[in-house]
mmCIF file of C-alpha atoms in Angstrom:
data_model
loop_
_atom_site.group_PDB
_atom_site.id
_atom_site.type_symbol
_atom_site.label_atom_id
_atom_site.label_comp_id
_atom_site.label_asym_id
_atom_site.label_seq_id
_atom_site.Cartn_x
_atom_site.Cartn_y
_atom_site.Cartn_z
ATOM 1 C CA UNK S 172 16.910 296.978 132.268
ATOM 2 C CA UNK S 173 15.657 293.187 131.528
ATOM 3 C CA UNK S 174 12.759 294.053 134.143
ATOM 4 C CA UNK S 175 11.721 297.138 132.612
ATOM 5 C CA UNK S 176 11.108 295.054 129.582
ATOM 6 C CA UNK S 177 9.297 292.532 131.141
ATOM 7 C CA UNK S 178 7.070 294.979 132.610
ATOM 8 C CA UNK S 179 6.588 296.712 129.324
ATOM 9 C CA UNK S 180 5.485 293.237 127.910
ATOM 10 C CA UNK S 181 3.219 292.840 130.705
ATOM 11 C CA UNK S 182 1.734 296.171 130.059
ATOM 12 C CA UNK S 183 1.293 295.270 126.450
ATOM 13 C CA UNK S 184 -0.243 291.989 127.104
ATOM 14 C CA UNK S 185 -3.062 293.776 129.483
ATOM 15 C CA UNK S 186 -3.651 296.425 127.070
ATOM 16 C CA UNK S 187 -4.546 294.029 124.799
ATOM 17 C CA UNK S 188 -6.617 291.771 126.798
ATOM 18 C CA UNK S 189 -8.494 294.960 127.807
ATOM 19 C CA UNK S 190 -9.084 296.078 124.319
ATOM 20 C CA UNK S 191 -10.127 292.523 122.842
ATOM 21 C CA UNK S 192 -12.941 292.891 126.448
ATOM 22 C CA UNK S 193 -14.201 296.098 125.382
ATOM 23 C CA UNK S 194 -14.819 295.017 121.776
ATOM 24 C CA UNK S 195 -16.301 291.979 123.004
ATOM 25 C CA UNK S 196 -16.224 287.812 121.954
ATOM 26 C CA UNK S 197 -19.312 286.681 120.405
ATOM 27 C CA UNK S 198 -18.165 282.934 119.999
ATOM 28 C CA UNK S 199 -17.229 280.379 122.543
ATOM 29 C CA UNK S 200 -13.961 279.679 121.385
ATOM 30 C CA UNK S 201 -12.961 283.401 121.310
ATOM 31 C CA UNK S 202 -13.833 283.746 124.853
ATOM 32 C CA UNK S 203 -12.266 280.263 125.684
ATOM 33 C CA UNK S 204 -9.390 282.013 124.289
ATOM 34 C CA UNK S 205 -9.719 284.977 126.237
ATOM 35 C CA UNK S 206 -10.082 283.015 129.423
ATOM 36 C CA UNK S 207 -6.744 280.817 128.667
ATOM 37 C CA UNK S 208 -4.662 284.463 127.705
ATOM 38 C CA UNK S 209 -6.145 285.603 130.980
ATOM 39 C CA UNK S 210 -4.544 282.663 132.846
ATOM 40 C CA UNK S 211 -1.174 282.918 131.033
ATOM 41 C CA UNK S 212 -1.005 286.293 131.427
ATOM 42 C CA UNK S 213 -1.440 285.659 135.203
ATOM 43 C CA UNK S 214 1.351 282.796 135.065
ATOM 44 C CA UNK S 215 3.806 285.398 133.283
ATOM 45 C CA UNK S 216 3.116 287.726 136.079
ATOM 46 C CA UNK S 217 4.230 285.665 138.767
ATOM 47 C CA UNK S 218 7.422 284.894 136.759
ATOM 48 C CA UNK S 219 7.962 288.659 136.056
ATOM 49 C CA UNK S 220 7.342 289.541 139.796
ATOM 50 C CA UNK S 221 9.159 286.215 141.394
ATOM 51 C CA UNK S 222 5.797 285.831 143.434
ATOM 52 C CA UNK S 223 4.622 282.134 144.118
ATOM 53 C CA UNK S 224 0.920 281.941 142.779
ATOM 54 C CA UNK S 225 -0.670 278.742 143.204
ATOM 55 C CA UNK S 226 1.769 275.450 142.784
ATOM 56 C CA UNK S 227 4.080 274.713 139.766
ATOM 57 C CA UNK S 228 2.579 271.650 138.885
ATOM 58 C CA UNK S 229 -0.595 274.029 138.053
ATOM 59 C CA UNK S 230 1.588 276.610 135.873
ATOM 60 C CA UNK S 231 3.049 273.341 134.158
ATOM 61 C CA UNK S 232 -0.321 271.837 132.931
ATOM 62 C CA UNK S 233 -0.960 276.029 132.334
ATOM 63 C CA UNK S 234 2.064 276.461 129.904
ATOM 64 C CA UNK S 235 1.228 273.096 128.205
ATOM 65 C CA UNK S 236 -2.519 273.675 127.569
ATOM 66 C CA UNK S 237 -1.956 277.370 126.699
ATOM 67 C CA UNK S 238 0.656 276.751 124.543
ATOM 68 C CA UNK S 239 -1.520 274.210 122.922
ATOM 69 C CA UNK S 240 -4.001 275.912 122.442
ATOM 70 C CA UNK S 241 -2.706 279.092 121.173
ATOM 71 C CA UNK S 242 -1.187 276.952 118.379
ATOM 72 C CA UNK S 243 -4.755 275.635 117.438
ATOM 73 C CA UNK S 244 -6.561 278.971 117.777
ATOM 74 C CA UNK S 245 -4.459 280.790 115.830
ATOM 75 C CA UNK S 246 -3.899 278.567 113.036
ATOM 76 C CA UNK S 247 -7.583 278.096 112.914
ATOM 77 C CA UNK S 248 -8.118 282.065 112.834
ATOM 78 C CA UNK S 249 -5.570 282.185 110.451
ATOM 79 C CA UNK S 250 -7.151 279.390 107.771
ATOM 80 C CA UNK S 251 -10.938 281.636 108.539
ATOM 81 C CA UNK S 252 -9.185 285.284 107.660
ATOM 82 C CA UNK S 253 -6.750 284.386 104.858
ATOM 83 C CA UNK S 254 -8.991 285.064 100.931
ATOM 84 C CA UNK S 255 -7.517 284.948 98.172
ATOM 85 C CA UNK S 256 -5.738 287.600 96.612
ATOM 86 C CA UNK S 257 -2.600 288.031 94.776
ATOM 87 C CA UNK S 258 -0.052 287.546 97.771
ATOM 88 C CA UNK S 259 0.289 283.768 98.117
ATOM 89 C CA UNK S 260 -1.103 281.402 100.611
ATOM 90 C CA UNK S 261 2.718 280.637 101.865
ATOM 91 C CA UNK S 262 4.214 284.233 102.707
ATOM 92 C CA UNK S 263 0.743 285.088 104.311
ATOM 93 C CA UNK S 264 1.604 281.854 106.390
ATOM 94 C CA UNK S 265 5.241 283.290 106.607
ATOM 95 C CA UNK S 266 4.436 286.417 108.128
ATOM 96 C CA UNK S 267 1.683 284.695 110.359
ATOM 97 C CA UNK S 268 4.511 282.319 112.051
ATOM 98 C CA UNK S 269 6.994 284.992 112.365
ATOM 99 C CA UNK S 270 4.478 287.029 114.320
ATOM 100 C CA UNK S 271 3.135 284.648 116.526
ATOM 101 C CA UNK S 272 6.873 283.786 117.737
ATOM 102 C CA UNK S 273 7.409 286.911 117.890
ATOM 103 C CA UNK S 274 4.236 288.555 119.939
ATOM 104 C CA UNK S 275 3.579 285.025 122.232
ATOM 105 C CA UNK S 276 7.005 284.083 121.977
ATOM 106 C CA UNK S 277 8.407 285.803 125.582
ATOM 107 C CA UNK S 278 4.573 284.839 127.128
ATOM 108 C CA UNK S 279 5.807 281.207 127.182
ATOM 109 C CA UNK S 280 9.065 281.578 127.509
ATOM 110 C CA UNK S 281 8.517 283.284 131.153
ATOM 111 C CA UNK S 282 5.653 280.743 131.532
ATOM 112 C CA UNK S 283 8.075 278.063 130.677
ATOM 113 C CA UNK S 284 10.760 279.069 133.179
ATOM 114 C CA UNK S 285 8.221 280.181 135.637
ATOM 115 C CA UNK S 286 6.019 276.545 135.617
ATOM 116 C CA UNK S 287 10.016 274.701 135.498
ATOM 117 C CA UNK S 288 11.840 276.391 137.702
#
C-alpha cells in the first residue's frame, strides 16, 4: 500500500514538472529551478524503485543543494507574489509553510533516506 503511494507521488511530481515545461520558464532562476526538481525528482525515483543511480555521495550533495535551494526559491517567489490586501502578511506566510512541508515534504524525505542509506 506504502508503494502505491509513493508511486502516486511520483506521478504527481512528473505531472507537474511536465505542466510547468509546457507553460514554459522565461527566467534563469525558474529554469535553474526546473533543472534542480528534475534532479530530485530523479533521486526520489531511485529511492521509490530501490535502484542504485549514480553514487550516494552524489544524492547527498543532491538532497543538500535541492533542499537548499527550494527553501530560497520559494521564499523568494513567495516575497514577489504576496500584495497587499486585507489577509495579513503572517497567515499568507502560514499557509505558504504549511504547503511547502506538505507538497516537498515526502520529495526529501525519500531523498534523505535514499542519499543516507
Amino acid at each position: 500500500m506504502l508503494d502505491i503511494l509513493w508511486y502516486c507521488y511520483l506521478g504527481f511530481l512528473a505531472i507537474a514538472a511536465i505542466g510547468i515545461l509546457i507553460t514554459g520558464y522565461k527566467k534563469p532562476f525558474a529554469i535553474l529551478d526546473f533543472i534542480i526538481s528534475i534532479i530530485t525528482w530523479i533521486g526520489l525515483f531511485g529511492y521509490v524503485t530501490n535502484k542504485q543511480i549514480l553514487f550516494p555521495f552524489v544524492w547527498k550533495i543532491v538532497f543538500v543543494a535541492g533542499l537548499l535551494w527550494d527553501v530560497y526559491f520559494s521564499f523568494k517567489k513567495f516575497n514577489e507574489e504576496v500584495n497587499d490586501d486585507e489577509t495579513p502578511k503572517f497567515i499568507k506566510f502560514c499557509i505558504f509553510v504549511i504547503t511547502f512541508i506538505i507538497l516537498i515534504g515526502p520529495l526529501y524525505f525519500g531523498l534523505f533516506h535514499y542519499a543516507f542509506k
